[in-house]
Coordinates of C-alpha atoms and ligand atoms in Angstrom, one line a residue:
M14 CA 23.5 51.5 37.7
A15 CA 25.6 48.3 37.5
A16 CA 29.3 48.6 38.6
Q17 CA 31.9 49.1 36.0
L18 CA 34.1 46.0 35.7
I19 CA 37.8 46.5 36.1
D20 CA 39.4 44.4 33.4
G21 CA 42.4 42.8 35.1
R22 CA 43.1 40.7 32.1
A23 CA 43.5 43.7 29.8
M24 CA 45.6 45.5 32.4
A25 CA 47.9 42.5 32.9
S26 CA 48.3 42.1 29.2
G27 CA 49.3 45.8 28.8
L28 CA 51.9 45.4 31.7
R29 CA 53.3 42.2 30.1
R30 CA 53.7 44.0 26.8
E31 CA 55.5 46.9 28.4
L32 CA 57.8 44.6 30.3
A33 CA 58.5 42.6 27.1
E34 CA 59.6 45.8 25.4
R35 CA 62.0 46.6 28.3
V36 CA 63.4 43.1 28.3
R37 CA 63.8 43.2 24.5
K38 CA 65.9 46.3 24.7
L39 CA 68.0 44.7 27.4
A40 CA 68.4 41.5 25.4
A41 CA 70.0 43.6 22.7
K42 CA 72.8 44.2 25.2
G43 CA 73.1 40.4 25.7
V44 CA 71.5 40.2 29.1
K45 CA 68.3 38.5 30.1
P46 CA 66.3 38.2 33.4
G47 CA 66.0 34.7 34.8
L48 CA 63.4 33.2 37.2
G49 CA 64.1 29.9 39.1
V50 CA 60.8 28.1 39.6
I51 CA 60.5 25.5 42.4
L52 CA 57.5 23.2 42.3
A53 CA 57.6 20.5 45.0
G54 CA 54.8 17.9 45.1
N55 CA 51.8 17.1 43.0
N56 CA 49.3 19.8 44.0
P57 CA 47.2 20.2 40.7
A58 CA 46.3 23.8 41.4
S59 CA 50.0 24.7 42.0
R60 CA 50.9 23.0 38.7
I61 CA 48.3 25.2 36.9
Y62 CA 49.6 28.4 38.6
V63 CA 53.2 27.6 37.8
Q64 CA 52.3 26.9 34.2
K65 CA 50.6 30.3 33.9
K66 CA 53.6 32.0 35.4
E67 CA 56.0 30.2 33.0
E68 CA 53.8 31.1 30.0
A69 CA 53.9 34.8 31.1
C70 CA 57.7 34.5 31.5
A71 CA 58.0 33.3 27.9
E72 CA 55.8 36.2 26.7
V73 CA 57.9 38.8 28.5
G74 CA 61.3 37.3 27.6
I75 CA 62.2 36.0 31.1
Q76 CA 64.2 32.8 31.1
S77 CA 62.3 30.5 33.5
V78 CA 64.1 27.4 34.7
H79 CA 61.7 24.9 36.2
H80 CA 62.7 22.6 39.1
D81 CA 60.2 19.9 39.7
L82 CA 60.7 18.1 43.0
P83 CA 58.8 15.1 44.2
A84 CA 56.2 15.2 47.0
T85 CA 58.6 13.2 49.1
S86 CA 61.3 15.9 49.0
T87 CA 62.7 16.8 52.3
E88 CA 63.3 20.2 53.8
K89 CA 67.0 19.7 53.4
E90 CA 66.7 19.0 49.7
I91 CA 64.5 22.0 49.0
L92 CA 66.9 24.2 51.1
K93 CA 69.8 22.9 49.0
L94 CA 68.1 23.9 45.8
V95 CA 67.3 27.4 47.1
E96 CA 70.9 27.7 48.1
R97 CA 72.0 26.7 44.6
L98 CA 69.6 29.2 43.0
N99 CA 70.7 32.0 45.4
A100 CA 74.3 31.5 44.1
D101 CA 73.3 31.3 40.4
R102 CA 74.0 34.6 38.7
T103 CA 71.7 33.8 35.8
V104 CA 68.8 33.6 38.3
H105 CA 67.4 37.0 39.4
G106 CA 64.2 35.8 41.0
I107 CA 63.1 32.7 42.8
L108 CA 59.5 31.5 42.7
L109 CA 58.8 29.0 45.4
Q110 CA 55.3 27.7 44.7
L111 CA 53.4 27.1 47.9
P112 CA 52.2 24.9 49.5
L113 CA 55.4 22.8 50.1
P114 CA 55.1 19.1 50.9
E115 CA 53.9 18.1 54.4
G116 CA 56.5 18.2 57.1
V117 CA 58.5 21.0 55.4
D118 CA 58.9 24.2 57.4
E119 CA 57.6 26.7 54.8
R120 CA 58.8 29.7 56.8
K121 CA 62.3 28.4 57.0
V122 CA 62.5 27.7 53.3
I123 CA 61.0 31.1 52.3
D124 CA 63.4 32.8 54.6
S125 CA 66.3 31.0 53.0
I126 CA 65.7 32.9 49.7
A127 CA 68.2 35.7 49.1
P128 CA 66.2 39.0 49.8
E129 CA 67.2 40.4 46.4
K130 CA 65.8 37.3 44.7
D131 CA 62.6 37.2 46.7
V132 CA 60.3 38.3 43.9
D133 CA 57.2 37.3 45.8
G134 CA 58.1 39.6 48.7
F135 CA 57.4 36.8 51.2
T136 CA 60.6 36.7 53.2
T137 CA 60.4 37.9 56.8
G138 CA 63.0 40.6 55.9
N139 CA 61.1 42.0 53.0
A140 CA 57.8 41.8 55.0
G141 CA 59.5 43.7 57.8
R142 CA 60.7 46.4 55.3
L143 CA 57.1 46.7 54.0
F144 CA 55.9 47.1 57.6
T145 CA 58.5 49.8 58.4
G146 CA 57.9 51.7 55.1
K147 CA 61.3 50.9 53.7
K148 CA 61.9 50.2 50.0
S149 CA 61.3 46.6 49.4
V150 CA 59.8 44.1 46.9
T151 CA 56.0 44.5 46.9
P152 CA 54.2 41.1 47.2
C153 CA 52.5 40.4 43.8
T154 CA 48.8 40.1 44.7
P155 CA 48.8 43.2 46.9
K156 CA 50.8 45.1 44.2
G157 CA 48.3 44.1 41.6
I158 CA 45.3 45.1 43.8
L159 CA 46.8 48.6 44.2
K160 CA 47.2 48.9 40.4
L161 CA 43.6 47.8 39.9
I162 CA 42.3 50.4 42.4
D163 CA 44.5 53.1 40.8
S164 CA 43.0 52.3 37.4
T165 CA 39.6 53.6 38.6
G166 CA 41.1 57.0 39.2
V167 CA 39.9 57.0 42.8
D168 CA 42.3 58.8 45.1
L169 CA 42.9 56.7 48.2
K170 CA 44.0 59.6 50.4
G171 CA 41.5 59.9 53.3
K172 CA 39.2 57.2 51.9
H173 CA 38.0 54.4 54.2
A174 CA 39.4 51.1 53.0
V175 CA 38.2 47.8 54.5
V176 CA 40.1 44.6 53.9
I177 CA 38.5 41.3 54.7
G178 CA 41.2 38.7 55.4
R179 CA 44.5 39.0 57.4
S180 CA 46.8 36.5 55.7
N181 CA 50.5 37.2 55.3
I182 CA 50.3 37.0 51.5
V183 CA 47.2 39.2 50.8
G184 CA 45.2 40.7 53.7
K185 CA 48.1 42.2 55.8
P186 CA 50.3 43.5 53.1
V187 CA 47.4 45.0 51.1
A188 CA 46.3 46.8 54.3
L189 CA 49.8 48.2 54.8
L190 CA 50.0 49.4 51.2
L191 CA 46.6 51.1 51.6
L192 CA 47.8 52.7 54.8
E193 CA 50.9 53.9 53.0
R194 CA 48.6 55.6 50.5
H195 CA 46.9 57.5 53.3
A196 CA 43.6 55.5 53.4
T197 CA 42.0 54.9 56.8
V198 CA 42.1 51.1 57.0
T199 CA 40.0 48.5 58.8
I200 CA 41.0 44.9 58.7
C201 CA 38.2 42.3 59.2
H202 CA 38.6 38.5 59.8
S203 CA 36.7 35.4 60.9
R204 CA 36.2 36.8 64.4
T205 CA 34.8 40.2 63.3
K206 CA 31.5 40.6 65.0
D207 CA 29.4 42.4 62.4
L208 CA 31.1 42.2 59.0
G209 CA 28.4 44.0 57.2
E210 CA 28.6 47.0 59.6
A211 CA 32.3 47.3 58.8
T212 CA 32.1 46.8 55.0
R213 CA 29.2 49.3 54.5
Q214 CA 31.7 52.0 55.7
A215 CA 34.1 51.1 52.8
D216 CA 34.9 53.4 49.9
V217 CA 37.3 50.7 48.9
L218 CA 36.6 47.1 49.8
V219 CA 39.1 44.3 49.4
V220 CA 37.7 40.8 49.9
A221 CA 40.4 38.1 50.4
V222 CA 38.8 35.2 52.2
G223 CA 38.1 32.2 49.9
K224 CA 34.3 31.8 50.6
A225 CA 32.0 32.1 47.6
G226 CA 29.2 34.6 48.2
L227 CA 30.5 35.9 51.5
V228 CA 29.8 39.5 50.5
D229 CA 26.5 40.5 49.0
Q230 CA 25.1 43.9 47.8
S231 CA 23.6 44.7 51.3
M232 CA 27.2 44.8 52.6
V233 CA 28.5 47.3 50.0
K234 CA 28.4 51.1 50.1
R235 CA 26.9 52.5 46.9
G236 CA 29.6 53.4 44.4
A237 CA 32.4 51.6 46.3
V238 CA 35.5 50.1 44.6
V239 CA 35.3 46.4 45.3
I240 CA 38.3 44.2 44.7
D241 CA 37.4 40.5 44.8
V242 CA 40.5 38.4 45.5
G243 CA 38.8 35.2 46.3
M244 CA 39.1 32.1 44.1
N245 CA 36.6 29.4 44.8
R246 CA 35.9 26.3 42.6
L247 CA 32.2 25.4 42.6
P248 CA 31.1 21.8 42.4
D249 CA 30.2 22.4 38.7
G250 CA 33.8 23.4 38.0
R251 CA 33.3 27.2 37.7
V252 CA 35.7 29.5 39.5
V253 CA 34.0 32.3 41.4
G254 CA 35.2 35.0 43.8
D255 CA 34.0 35.9 47.3
C256 CA 31.4 38.4 46.1
N257 CA 27.9 37.5 45.2
P258 CA 27.0 38.5 41.6
D259 CA 24.5 41.0 43.1
V260 CA 27.4 43.2 44.4
R261 CA 27.5 44.6 40.9
E262 CA 24.2 46.4 41.7
A263 CA 25.8 48.4 44.6
A264 CA 29.4 48.8 43.7
G265 CA 30.8 51.5 41.5
W266 CA 33.7 49.4 40.3
L267 CA 34.2 45.6 40.7
T268 CA 36.9 43.2 39.7
P269 CA 35.6 40.0 38.0
V270 CA 36.6 36.5 38.9
P271 CA 38.2 35.1 36.8
G272 CA 39.8 38.0 35.0
G273 CA 40.5 40.5 37.8
V274 CA 43.2 40.0 40.5
G275 CA 44.6 36.7 39.2
P276 CA 46.2 37.9 35.9
M277 CA 47.5 41.0 37.7
T278 CA 49.2 38.8 40.3
V279 CA 51.1 37.0 37.5
A280 CA 52.0 40.2 35.7
C281 CA 53.3 41.7 38.9
L282 CA 55.5 38.7 39.4
M283 CA 57.0 39.4 36.0
E284 CA 57.5 43.0 36.9
N285 CA 59.2 42.1 40.2
T286 CA 61.5 39.7 38.3
V287 CA 62.5 42.4 35.8
E288 CA 63.1 44.9 38.6
A289 CA 65.2 42.3 40.5
F290 CA 67.2 41.8 37.3
L291 CA 67.7 45.5 36.8
L292 CA 68.9 46.0 40.4
A293 CA 71.3 43.0 40.0
Q294 CA 72.7 44.6 36.7
K295 CA 73.0 47.9 38.4
A296 CA 75.0 46.3 41.2
L297 CA 77.3 44.8 38.6
G298 CA 77.5 48.2 36.9
K299 CA 76.0 47.0 33.7
V300 CA 73.0 49.3 33.6
A301 CA 74.0 52.9 33.2
G302 CA 72.5 55.8 35.1
K303 CA 71.3 56.6 38.5
P304 CA 69.7 54.0 40.8
A305 CA 67.9 53.0 37.7
E306 CA 64.6 54.8 37.8
A307 CA 63.2 51.9 36.0
A308 CA 64.4 49.6 38.6
E309 CA 62.7 51.6 41.3
R310 CA 59.3 51.8 39.6
G311 CA 58.1 48.5 41.1
L312 CA 59.3 49.3 44.5
H313 CA 57.5 51.2 47.2
G314 CA 58.7 53.0 50.3
K315 CA 61.9 54.9 51.1
D316 CA 65.5 53.9 51.3
Ligands
LIG246 P1 43.8 32.5 53.9 O1 45.2 32.5 54.3 O2 42.9 31.3 54.1 O3 43.1 33.7 54.7 C1 41.7 33.9 54.7 C2 41.3 35.0 55.6 O4 39.9 35.1 55.6 C3 41.7 34.8 57.1 O5 42.3 36.0 57.6 C4 40.4 34.5 57.8 O6 40.3 35.0 59.1 C5 39.4 35.3 56.9 N1 38.0 34.7 57.0 C6 37.7 33.4 56.9 N2 36.3 33.3 57.1 C7 35.9 34.6 57.3 C8 34.6 35.1 57.5 N3 33.5 34.3 57.5 N4 34.5 36.4 57.6 C9 35.5 37.2 57.6 N5 36.8 36.8 57.4 C10 36.9 35.5 57.2 O7 43.6 32.9 52.4 P2 44.5 33.9 51.5 O8 45.7 33.1 51.1 O9 44.6 35.2 52.0 O10 43.6 33.9 50.2 C11 42.3 34.4 50.2 C12 41.5 34.1 48.9 O11 42.2 34.8 47.9 C13 41.5 32.6 48.5 O12 40.3 32.4 47.8 C14 42.7 32.5 47.5 O13 42.5 31.5 46.6 C15 42.6 33.9 46.9 N6 43.9 34.3 46.3 C16 43.9 34.8 45.0 C17 45.0 35.2 44.5 C18 45.0 35.7 43.1 O14 46.1 35.9 42.5 N7 43.9 35.8 42.4 C19 46.2 35.3 45.2 C20 46.2 34.9 46.5 C21 45.0 34.4 47.1 P3 41.2 34.4 60.3 O15 42.5 35.0 60.1 O16 40.5 34.8 61.5 O17 41.2 32.9 60.1

């Protein structure tokens, strides 16, 4: 039987609606979350991603303020802007769209973002907190992936999860989150000797490589949950994932591309921004109650 498709678009839309409702209630108190968006350079894909994120902000009721910097921007100029946004009380999250112009030290700029405004969860400090199981901002794509897996009702405890890819933004953090949920985790990469042998063990398979057709049905355990993170543009303009279409014949659940992980990544960025806003309000004593349950919903780990 063909795999059931996991509708990331519908899930993301539901999450945005829920967030919009929370923001609407807060707006009645005269406060509003703000996202500072930095786009440096002319990368066309980056421009499209930023546009989608800003559209989502508008839908949720987050005030996004766009900062367009030229491709000739220096590291110093970008650092100065981050510093300004760090100090701006109307900005609760900072979205630094990558890649940055050539010659700019990305790690240095990312790490200059105030940890409480790091809504992508990319700073070394927040990555370290994730690694040590402390409460921190969950990076958006991995967070969305976990929500997509959870939507299948499959309990991760004791399951074998295989992640293909070990990048700092997808592979490694998703492996840590799966581990935190008590899955037995295998991470594969370009030097893995026999990829198929590893992937056939997977009850849950996360493919985050960027190579169309890398995984076919012969590499998938029957009934597995397969999350296809890859986004590859074909010469004819179509965008496809890393899984061959025949994976549908073997998997139990599969995320489509487009319409799977992508929309959930954007929705989770919205969620992280609202959480950052709530935590900032709480710090100012403007949100009543205990360490705002709501504020903690998007966070993982312990204090
Ligand atoms: P990345 O930094 O290029 O990492 C790719 C990973 O794939 C690396 O760890 C690499 O191994 C591994 N790899 C390459 N060839 C392989 C092979 N033949 N067999 C096994 N592993 C192989 O990419 P990324 O940033 O993680 O992104 C991965 C994909 O997800 C891309 O298509 C990207 O566009 C997409 N993506 C989508 C979203 C979304 O929201 N939908 C978000 C982020 C990324 P080595 O480490 O050994 O080089």
